[in-house]
Amino acid sequence: MRLVFPAFLLAAVVCFASENNSARRLKNVFKDDFHIGAAVNRSQIYGRAPKAGVLLAEQFSSITPENVMKWSSIHPKPDEYNFEPADKYASIGEENSMFVAGHTLIWHNQTPDWVFENADGSEVSRKELLKRMREHIFKVAGRYKGRVHGWDVVNEAIEDDGSLRNTKWREIIGDDYIAKAFEYAHQAAPDAELYYNDYNMYRSEKRKAAAELAEKLQSRGLRIDGIGIQGHWGLNHPSAAEIQKSIDAFSSLGLKVMITELDLTVLPSAWEHRGADISQNYELRKEINPFPDGLPANMQRKLSNRYQQLFALFTRNSGKISRVTFWGVHDGCSWRNNWPVSGRTDYPLLFNRNCEPKRAFNEVVKAGRK
Ligand code: G3I
């Protein structure tokens, strides 16, 4: 007997499917709350990961460049700029009408040594380094004027104890290198939002120092629009209460708050084994890489509960939080798989290595619908 679907029934099924499908898109679920974004890597930018590309366009309303706009990638040599990957990145954002973030103009990591050296290898002067900083910011932020909507101007300049991090920028220019970076960024891209971005921002000393840094910029009449809380967290830490304190501390200064690099490791800490090669050490592997073949149901449940808790917190603060960005599109491309020990199998995001939604995704969608 041949089944004949009356046309209206088929139409209803299709409409329900697409309805159901669009209601399961993070960008739709949180459209009245905040931008929902993902960091994209070079292979995704070059279309070498088509599944991730489809997922990105379907689920997210914002993107951040994981590496292609960092100094070492975009300005590898004094007179050499490598704009192609960053241009492609910006185009992906435009093609999908996304909020395009820029990451990051000034950082102590992924900045080539030549930036701080004269041709003879000696250290440059304050004047020369300011000139190089200004030129870089004008070249990069200037190039993406109107295309990058918000820049992480300075990244990770504060230590966990609240003191300013000792970097080449600070040693050579002085503490005001941060203010100079914000000054140049606003001159180069007058319409772009400007952010200070850092990790462990739930720590009271660091929270206080970041708030004071922002107030100092504001008191000097310099534009700063928001503070980025990276969000490289775990299943039990930090607490929602600690995160809430940081959201309140920064929004009380009239600043936007963004969760800029969210991921939740499910792996045991391996800090004391950083740099170890676990491929040669079975016992260590078993200890610090316990889920090589899939995440067990009980861990899936823990991850889902944690994401549910966090997104309940974020939606409660949707008036203060302007964006939540995951640091990667799916588990397979997460830096967590290779840090602090390379070759581990982590599950820190909402989509699995096959770009399929995980149980945690369902909990986040539910949290968004409340
Ligand atoms: O591009 C080179 C490639 O030419 C070379 O063959 C390969 C082999 O080592 O290295 C490639 O560079 C790697 C780069 O990512 C691009 O893939 C670097 O080794 C690697 O260290 C770098 O890691 C990035 C890391 O920042 C560097 O600090 C991660 O992908 C990126 O996720 C991570 O992101 C940072 C944020 O920018 C700031 N907050 C913390 C976050 C996690 O560390």
mmCIF file with all atom_site columns, N, CA and C in Angstrom, residues 241-294:
data_model
loop_
_atom_site.group_PDB
_atom_site.id
_atom_site.type_symbol
_atom_site.label_atom_id
_atom_site.label_alt_id
_atom_site.label_comp_id
_atom_site.label_asym_id
_atom_site.label_entity_id
_atom_site.label_seq_id
_atom_site.pdbx_PDB_ins_code
_atom_site.Cartn_x
_atom_site.Cartn_y
_atom_site.Cartn_z
_atom_site.occupancy
_atom_site.B_iso_or_equiv
_atom_site.pdbx_formal_charge
_atom_site.auth_seq_id
_atom_site.auth_comp_id
_atom_site.auth_asym_id
_atom_site.auth_atom_id
_atom_site.pdbx_PDB_model_num
ATOM 1   N N  . ALA A 1 241 ? 27.977 33.315 41.716 1.00 0.00 ? 241 ALA A N  1
ATOM 2   C CA . ALA A 1 241 ? 28.020 34.529 42.558 1.00 0.00 ? 241 ALA A CA 1
ATOM 3   C C  . ALA A 1 241 ? 29.257 35.368 42.251 1.00 0.00 ? 241 ALA A C  1
ATOM 4   N N  . GLU A 1 242 ? 30.411 34.693 42.070 1.00 0.00 ? 242 GLU A N  1
ATOM 5   C CA . GLU A 1 242 ? 31.652 35.440 41.765 1.00 0.00 ? 242 GLU A CA 1
ATOM 6   C C  . GLU A 1 242 ? 31.539 36.116 40.399 1.00 0.00 ? 242 GLU A C  1
ATOM 7   N N  . ILE A 1 243 ? 30.961 35.394 39.427 1.00 0.00 ? 243 ILE A N  1
ATOM 8   C CA . ILE A 1 243 ? 30.811 35.953 38.083 1.00 0.00 ? 243 ILE A CA 1
ATOM 9   C C  . ILE A 1 243 ? 29.855 37.154 38.137 1.00 0.00 ? 243 ILE A C  1
ATOM 10  N N  . GLN A 1 244 ? 28.777 37.008 38.925 1.00 0.00 ? 244 GLN A N  1
ATOM 11  C CA . GLN A 1 244 ? 27.792 38.093 39.052 1.00 0.00 ? 244 GLN A CA 1
ATOM 12  C C  . GLN A 1 244 ? 28.455 39.361 39.587 1.00 0.00 ? 244 GLN A C  1
ATOM 13  N N  . LYS A 1 245 ? 29.357 39.190 40.556 1.00 0.00 ? 245 LYS A N  1
ATOM 14  C CA . LYS A 1 245 ? 30.056 40.363 41.121 1.00 0.00 ? 245 LYS A CA 1
ATOM 15  C C  . LYS A 1 245 ? 30.826 41.115 40.039 1.00 0.00 ? 245 LYS A C  1
ATOM 16  N N  . SER A 1 246 ? 31.469 40.363 39.140 1.00 0.00 ? 246 SER A N  1
ATOM 17  C CA . SER A 1 246 ? 32.243 41.027 38.081 1.00 0.00 ? 246 SER A CA 1
ATOM 18  C C  . SER A 1 246 ? 31.316 41.723 37.085 1.00 0.00 ? 246 SER A C  1
ATOM 19  N N  . ILE A 1 247 ? 30.217 41.053 36.731 1.00 0.00 ? 247 ILE A N  1
ATOM 20  C CA . ILE A 1 247 ? 29.252 41.675 35.810 1.00 0.00 ? 247 ILE A CA 1
ATOM 21  C C  . ILE A 1 247 ? 28.759 42.993 36.416 1.00 0.00 ? 247 ILE A C  1
ATOM 22  N N  . ASP A 1 248 ? 28.435 42.974 37.694 1.00 0.00 ? 248 ASP A N  1
ATOM 23  C CA . ASP A 1 248 ? 27.928 44.191 38.361 1.00 0.00 ? 248 ASP A CA 1
ATOM 24  C C  . ASP A 1 248 ? 29.007 45.267 38.465 1.00 0.00 ? 248 ASP A C  1
ATOM 25  N N  . ALA A 1 249 ? 30.236 44.842 38.792 1.00 0.00 ? 249 ALA A N  1
ATOM 26  C CA . ALA A 1 249 ? 31.325 45.823 38.969 1.00 0.00 ? 249 ALA A CA 1
ATOM 27  C C  . ALA A 1 249 ? 31.582 46.590 37.673 1.00 0.00 ? 249 ALA A C  1
ATOM 28  N N  . PHE A 1 250 ? 31.554 45.878 36.557 1.00 0.00 ? 250 PHE A N  1
ATOM 29  C CA . PHE A 1 250 ? 31.872 46.528 35.280 1.00 0.00 ? 250 PHE A CA 1
ATOM 30  C C  . PHE A 1 250 ? 30.664 47.288 34.722 1.00 0.00 ? 250 PHE A C  1
ATOM 31  N N  . SER A 1 251 ? 29.467 46.708 34.851 1.00 0.00 ? 251 SER A N  1
ATOM 32  C CA . SER A 1 251 ? 28.308 47.413 34.281 1.00 0.00 ? 251 SER A CA 1
ATOM 33  C C  . SER A 1 251 ? 27.982 48.656 35.108 1.00 0.00 ? 251 SER A C  1
ATOM 34  N N  . SER A 1 252 ? 28.364 48.660 36.378 1.00 0.00 ? 252 SER A N  1
ATOM 35  C CA . SER A 1 252 ? 28.090 49.857 37.209 1.00 0.00 ? 252 SER A CA 1
ATOM 36  C C  . SER A 1 252 ? 28.935 51.053 36.759 1.00 0.00 ? 252 SER A C  1
ATOM 37  N N  . LEU A 1 253 ? 29.945 50.807 35.915 1.00 0.00 ? 253 LEU A N  1
ATOM 38  C CA . LEU A 1 253 ? 30.741 51.915 35.361 1.00 0.00 ? 253 LEU A CA 1
ATOM 39  C C  . LEU A 1 253 ? 30.162 52.385 34.033 1.00 0.00 ? 253 LEU A C  1
ATOM 40  N N  . GLY A 1 254 ? 28.970 51.841 33.700 1.00 0.00 ? 254 GLY A N  1
ATOM 41  C CA . GLY A 1 254 ? 28.343 52.229 32.429 1.00 0.00 ? 254 GLY A CA 1
ATOM 42  C C  . GLY A 1 254 ? 28.939 51.471 31.255 1.00 0.00 ? 254 GLY A C  1
ATOM 43  N N  . LEU A 1 255 ? 29.675 50.396 31.552 1.00 0.00 ? 255 LEU A N  1
ATOM 44  C CA . LEU A 1 255 ? 30.346 49.628 30.495 1.00 0.00 ? 255 LEU A CA 1
ATOM 45  C C  . LEU A 1 255 ? 29.532 48.398 30.106 1.00 0.00 ? 255 LEU A C  1
ATOM 46  N N  . LYS A 1 256 ? 29.667 47.992 28.840 1.00 0.00 ? 256 LYS A N  1
ATOM 47  C CA . LYS A 1 256 ? 29.096 46.724 28.403 1.00 0.00 ? 256 LYS A CA 1
ATOM 48  C C  . LYS A 1 256 ? 29.965 45.601 28.964 1.00 0.00 ? 256 LYS A C  1
ATOM 49  N N  . VAL A 1 257 ? 29.343 44.474 29.210 1.00 0.00 ? 257 VAL A N  1
ATOM 50  C CA . VAL A 1 257 ? 30.103 43.298 29.651 1.00 0.00 ? 257 VAL A CA 1
ATOM 51  C C  . VAL A 1 257 ? 29.919 42.221 28.592 1.00 0.00 ? 257 VAL A C  1
ATOM 52  N N  . MET A 1 258 ? 31.053 41.609 28.203 1.00 0.00 ? 258 MET A N  1
ATOM 53  C CA . MET A 1 258 ? 30.970 40.512 27.251 1.00 0.00 ? 258 MET A CA 1
ATOM 54  C C  . MET A 1 258 ? 31.635 39.286 27.854 1.00 0.00 ? 258 MET A C  1
ATOM 55  N N  . ILE A 1 259 ? 31.042 38.113 27.605 1.00 0.00 ? 259 ILE A N  1
ATOM 56  C CA . ILE A 1 259 ? 31.732 36.857 27.892 1.00 0.00 ? 259 ILE A CA 1
ATOM 57  C C  . ILE A 1 259 ? 32.373 36.506 26.557 1.00 0.00 ? 259 ILE A C  1
ATOM 58  N N  . THR A 1 260 ? 33.699 36.640 26.477 1.00 0.00 ? 260 THR A N  1
ATOM 59  C CA . THR A 1 260 ? 34.353 36.686 25.161 1.00 0.00 ? 260 THR A CA 1
ATOM 60  C C  . THR A 1 260 ? 34.999 35.392 24.690 1.00 0.00 ? 260 THR A C  1
ATOM 61  N N  . GLU A 1 261 ? 35.273 34.428 25.614 1.00 0.00 ? 261 GLU A N  1
ATOM 62  C CA . GLU A 1 261 ? 36.025 33.227 25.202 1.00 0.00 ? 261 GLU A CA 1
ATOM 63  C C  . GLU A 1 261 ? 35.547 32.010 26.000 1.00 0.00 ? 261 GLU A C  1
ATOM 64  N N  . LEU A 1 262 ? 34.225 31.802 26.005 1.00 0.00 ? 262 LEU A N  1
ATOM 65  C CA . LEU A 1 262 ? 33.629 30.792 26.882 1.00 0.00 ? 262 LEU A CA 1
ATOM 66  C C  . LEU A 1 262 ? 33.967 29.366 26.456 1.00 0.00 ? 262 LEU A C  1
ATOM 67  N N  . ASP A 1 263 ? 34.450 28.591 27.390 1.00 0.00 ? 263 ASP A N  1
ATOM 68  C CA . ASP A 1 263 ? 34.564 27.148 27.230 1.00 0.00 ? 263 ASP A CA 1
ATOM 69  C C  . ASP A 1 263 ? 34.720 26.535 28.614 1.00 0.00 ? 263 ASP A C  1
ATOM 70  N N  . LEU A 1 264 ? 34.223 25.308 28.760 1.00 0.00 ? 264 LEU A N  1
ATOM 71  C CA . LEU A 1 264 ? 34.219 24.628 30.063 1.00 0.00 ? 264 LEU A CA 1
ATOM 72  C C  . LEU A 1 264 ? 34.964 23.306 29.933 1.00 0.00 ? 264 LEU A C  1
ATOM 73  N N  . THR A 1 265 ? 36.163 23.247 30.497 1.00 0.00 ? 265 THR A N  1
ATOM 74  C CA . THR A 1 265 ? 36.897 21.988 30.395 1.00 0.00 ? 265 THR A CA 1
ATOM 75  C C  . THR A 1 265 ? 36.251 20.926 31.294 1.00 0.00 ? 265 THR A C  1
ATOM 76  N N  . VAL A 1 266 ? 36.218 19.690 30.796 1.00 0.00 ? 266 VAL A N  1
ATOM 77  C CA . VAL A 1 266 ? 35.720 18.571 31.614 1.00 0.00 ? 266 VAL A CA 1
ATOM 78  C C  . VAL A 1 266 ? 36.880 17.691 32.072 1.00 0.00 ? 266 VAL A C  1
ATOM 79  N N  . LEU A 1 267 ? 38.114 18.100 31.734 1.00 0.00 ? 267 LEU A N  1
ATOM 80  C CA . LEU A 1 267 ? 39.286 17.281 32.032 1.00 0.00 ? 267 LEU A CA 1
ATOM 81  C C  . LEU A 1 267 ? 39.923 17.668 33.366 1.00 0.00 ? 267 LEU A C  1
ATOM 82  N N  . PRO A 1 268 ? 40.600 16.703 33.980 1.00 0.00 ? 268 PRO A N  1
ATOM 83  C CA . PRO A 1 268 ? 41.301 17.020 35.224 1.00 0.00 ? 268 PRO A CA 1
ATOM 84  C C  . PRO A 1 268 ? 42.417 18.020 34.958 1.00 0.00 ? 268 PRO A C  1
ATOM 85  N N  . SER A 1 269 ? 42.743 18.817 35.960 1.00 0.00 ? 269 SER A N  1
ATOM 86  C CA . SER A 1 269 ? 43.818 19.799 35.775 1.00 0.00 ? 269 SER A CA 1
ATOM 87  C C  . SER A 1 269 ? 45.113 19.066 35.428 1.00 0.00 ? 269 SER A C  1
ATOM 88  N N  . ALA A 1 270 ? 45.852 19.630 34.503 1.00 0.00 ? 270 ALA A N  1
ATOM 89  C CA . ALA A 1 270 ? 47.122 19.008 34.089 1.00 0.00 ? 270 ALA A CA 1
ATOM 90  C C  . ALA A 1 270 ? 48.231 20.035 34.113 1.00 0.00 ? 270 ALA A C  1
ATOM 91  N N  . TRP A 1 271 ? 47.957 21.093 34.844 1.00 0.00 ? 271 TRP A N  1
ATOM 92  C CA . TRP A 1 271 ? 48.908 22.203 34.864 1.00 0.00 ? 271 TRP A CA 1
ATOM 93  C C  . TRP A 1 271 ? 50.311 21.725 35.246 1.00 0.00 ? 271 TRP A C  1
ATOM 94  N N  . GLU A 1 272 ? 50.375 20.835 36.247 1.00 0.00 ? 272 GLU A N  1
ATOM 95  C CA . GLU A 1 272 ? 51.701 20.406 36.702 1.00 0.00 ? 272 GLU A CA 1
ATOM 96  C C  . GLU A 1 272 ? 52.367 19.530 35.654 1.00 0.00 ? 272 GLU A C  1
ATOM 97  N N  . HIS A 1 273 ? 51.620 19.107 34.616 1.00 0.00 ? 273 HIS A N  1
ATOM 98  C CA . HIS A 1 273 ? 52.211 18.258 33.565 1.00 0.00 ? 273 HIS A CA 1
ATOM 99  C C  . HIS A 1 273 ? 52.385 19.030 32.267 1.00 0.00 ? 273 HIS A C  1
ATOM 100 N N  . ARG A 1 274 ? 52.287 20.400 32.327 1.00 0.00 ? 274 ARG A N  1
ATOM 101 C CA . ARG A 1 274 ? 52.300 21.161 31.076 1.00 0.00 ? 274 ARG A CA 1
ATOM 102 C C  . ARG A 1 274 ? 53.574 20.839 30.276 1.00 0.00 ? 274 ARG A C  1
ATOM 103 N N  . GLY A 1 275 ? 53.291 20.672 28.958 1.00 0.00 ? 275 GLY A N  1
ATOM 104 C CA . GLY A 1 275 ? 54.420 20.365 28.079 1.00 0.00 ? 275 GLY A CA 1
ATOM 105 C C  . GLY A 1 275 ? 54.721 18.887 28.006 1.00 0.00 ? 275 GLY A C  1
ATOM 106 N N  . ALA A 1 276 ? 54.067 18.070 28.860 1.00 0.00 ? 276 ALA A N  1
ATOM 107 C CA . ALA A 1 276 ? 54.338 16.628 28.828 1.00 0.00 ? 276 ALA A CA 1
ATOM 108 C C  . ALA A 1 276 ? 53.839 16.029 27.510 1.00 0.00 ? 276 ALA A C  1
ATOM 109 N N  . ASP A 1 277 ? 54.468 14.937 27.063 1.00 0.00 ? 277 ASP A N  1
ATOM 110 C CA . ASP A 1 277 ? 54.002 14.230 25.866 1.00 0.00 ? 277 ASP A CA 1
ATOM 111 C C  . ASP A 1 277 ? 53.282 12.963 26.319 1.00 0.00 ? 277 ASP A C  1
ATOM 112 N N  . ILE A 1 278 ? 51.962 13.019 26.438 1.00 0.00 ? 278 ILE A N  1
ATOM 113 C CA . ILE A 1 278 ? 51.222 11.898 27.034 1.00 0.00 ? 278 ILE A CA 1
ATOM 114 C C  . ILE A 1 278 ? 51.197 10.686 26.117 1.00 0.00 ? 278 ILE A C  1
ATOM 115 N N  . SER A 1 279 ? 51.589 10.867 24.845 1.00 0.00 ? 279 SER A N  1
ATOM 116 C CA . SER A 1 279 ? 51.533 9.708  23.934 1.00 0.00 ? 279 SER A CA 1
ATOM 117 C C  . SER A 1 279 ? 52.514 8.633  24.396 1.00 0.00 ? 279 SER A C  1
ATOM 118 N N  . GLN A 1 280 ? 53.536 9.043  25.159 1.00 0.00 ? 280 GLN A N  1
ATOM 119 C CA . GLN A 1 280 ? 54.564 8.089  25.596 1.00 0.00 ? 280 GLN A CA 1
ATOM 120 C C  . GLN A 1 280 ? 54.303 7.573  26.998 1.00 0.00 ? 280 GLN A C  1
ATOM 121 N N  . ASN A 1 281 ? 53.271 8.054  27.656 1.00 0.00 ? 281 ASN A N  1
ATOM 122 C CA . ASN A 1 281 ? 53.123 7.731  29.080 1.00 0.00 ? 281 ASN A CA 1
ATOM 123 C C  . ASN A 1 281 ? 51.697 7.265  29.378 1.00 0.00 ? 281 ASN A C  1
ATOM 124 N N  . TYR A 1 282 ? 51.475 5.950  29.363 1.00 0.00 ? 282 TYR A N  1
ATOM 125 C CA . TYR A 1 282 ? 50.130 5.375  29.500 1.00 0.00 ? 282 TYR A CA 1
ATOM 126 C C  . TYR A 1 282 ? 49.463 5.823  30.798 1.00 0.00 ? 282 TYR A C  1
ATOM 127 N N  . GLU A 1 283 ? 50.198 5.693  31.913 1.00 0.00 ? 283 GLU A N  1
ATOM 128 C CA . GLU A 1 283 ? 49.602 6.010  33.220 1.00 0.00 ? 283 GLU A CA 1
ATOM 129 C C  . GLU A 1 283 ? 49.156 7.483  33.249 1.00 0.00 ? 283 GLU A C  1
ATOM 130 N N  . LEU A 1 284 ? 50.044 8.357  32.783 1.00 0.00 ? 284 LEU A N  1
ATOM 131 C CA . LEU A 1 284 ? 49.714 9.787  32.791 1.00 0.00 ? 284 LEU A CA 1
ATOM 132 C C  . LEU A 1 284 ? 48.513 10.034 31.885 1.00 0.00 ? 284 LEU A C  1
ATOM 133 N N  . ARG A 1 285 ? 48.536 9.334  30.736 1.00 0.00 ? 285 ARG A N  1
ATOM 134 C CA . ARG A 1 285 ? 47.447 9.521  29.777 1.00 0.00 ? 285 ARG A CA 1
ATOM 135 C C  . ARG A 1 285 ? 46.105 9.171  30.431 1.00 0.00 ? 285 ARG A C  1
ATOM 136 N N  . LYS A 1 286 ? 46.106 8.017  31.115 1.00 0.00 ? 286 LYS A N  1
ATOM 137 C CA . LYS A 1 286 ? 44.853 7.558  31.747 1.00 0.00 ? 286 LYS A CA 1
ATOM 138 C C  . LYS A 1 286 ? 44.400 8.605  32.775 1.00 0.00 ? 286 LYS A C  1
ATOM 139 N N  . GLU A 1 287 ? 45.395 9.159  33.460 1.00 0.00 ? 287 GLU A N  1
ATOM 140 C CA . GLU A 1 287 ? 45.074 10.094 34.549 1.00 0.00 ? 287 GLU A CA 1
ATOM 141 C C  . GLU A 1 287 ? 44.545 11.424 34.022 1.00 0.00 ? 287 GLU A C  1
ATOM 142 N N  . ILE A 1 288 ? 45.215 11.999 33.038 1.00 0.00 ? 288 ILE A N  1
ATOM 143 C CA . ILE A 1 288 ? 44.831 13.371 32.648 1.00 0.00 ? 288 ILE A CA 1
ATOM 144 C C  . ILE A 1 288 ? 44.079 13.436 31.321 1.00 0.00 ? 288 ILE A C  1
ATOM 145 N N  . ASN A 1 289 ? 43.853 12.283 30.690 1.00 0.00 ? 289 ASN A N  1
ATOM 146 C CA . ASN A 1 289 ? 43.055 12.260 29.457 1.00 0.00 ? 289 ASN A CA 1
ATOM 147 C C  . ASN A 1 289 ? 42.059 11.101 29.516 1.00 0.00 ? 289 ASN A C  1
ATOM 148 N N  . PRO A 1 290 ? 41.142 11.201 30.479 1.00 0.00 ? 290 PRO A N  1
ATOM 149 C CA . PRO A 1 290 ? 40.291 10.037 30.799 1.00 0.00 ? 290 PRO A CA 1
ATOM 150 C C  . PRO A 1 290 ? 39.190 9.711  29.790 1.00 0.00 ? 290 PRO A C  1
ATOM 151 N N  . PHE A 1 291 ? 38.881 10.620 28.848 1.00 0.00 ? 291 PHE A N  1
ATOM 152 C CA . PHE A 1 291 ? 37.738 10.363 27.951 1.00 0.00 ? 291 PHE A CA 1
ATOM 153 C C  . PHE A 1 291 ? 38.149 10.400 26.472 1.00 0.00 ? 291 PHE A C  1
ATOM 154 N N  . PRO A 1 292 ? 39.141 9.607  26.067 1.00 0.00 ? 292 PRO A N  1
ATOM 155 C CA . PRO A 1 292 ? 39.615 9.686  24.678 1.00 0.00 ? 292 PRO A CA 1
ATOM 156 C C  . PRO A 1 292 ? 38.564 9.231  23.657 1.00 0.00 ? 292 PRO A C  1
ATOM 157 N N  . ASP A 1 293 ? 37.641 8.395  24.064 1.00 0.00 ? 293 ASP A N  1
ATOM 158 C CA . ASP A 1 293 ? 36.693 7.813  23.100 1.00 0.00 ? 293 ASP A CA 1
ATOM 159 C C  . ASP A 1 293 ? 35.263 8.293  23.263 1.00 0.00 ? 293 ASP A C  1
ATOM 160 N N  . GLY A 1 294 ? 35.053 9.374  23.967 1.00 0.00 ? 294 GLY A N  1
ATOM 161 C CA . GLY A 1 294 ? 33.687 9.900  24.120 1.00 0.00 ? 294 GLY A CA 1
ATOM 162 C C  . GLY A 1 294 ? 33.428 10.307 25.558 1.00 0.00 ? 294 GLY A C  1
#
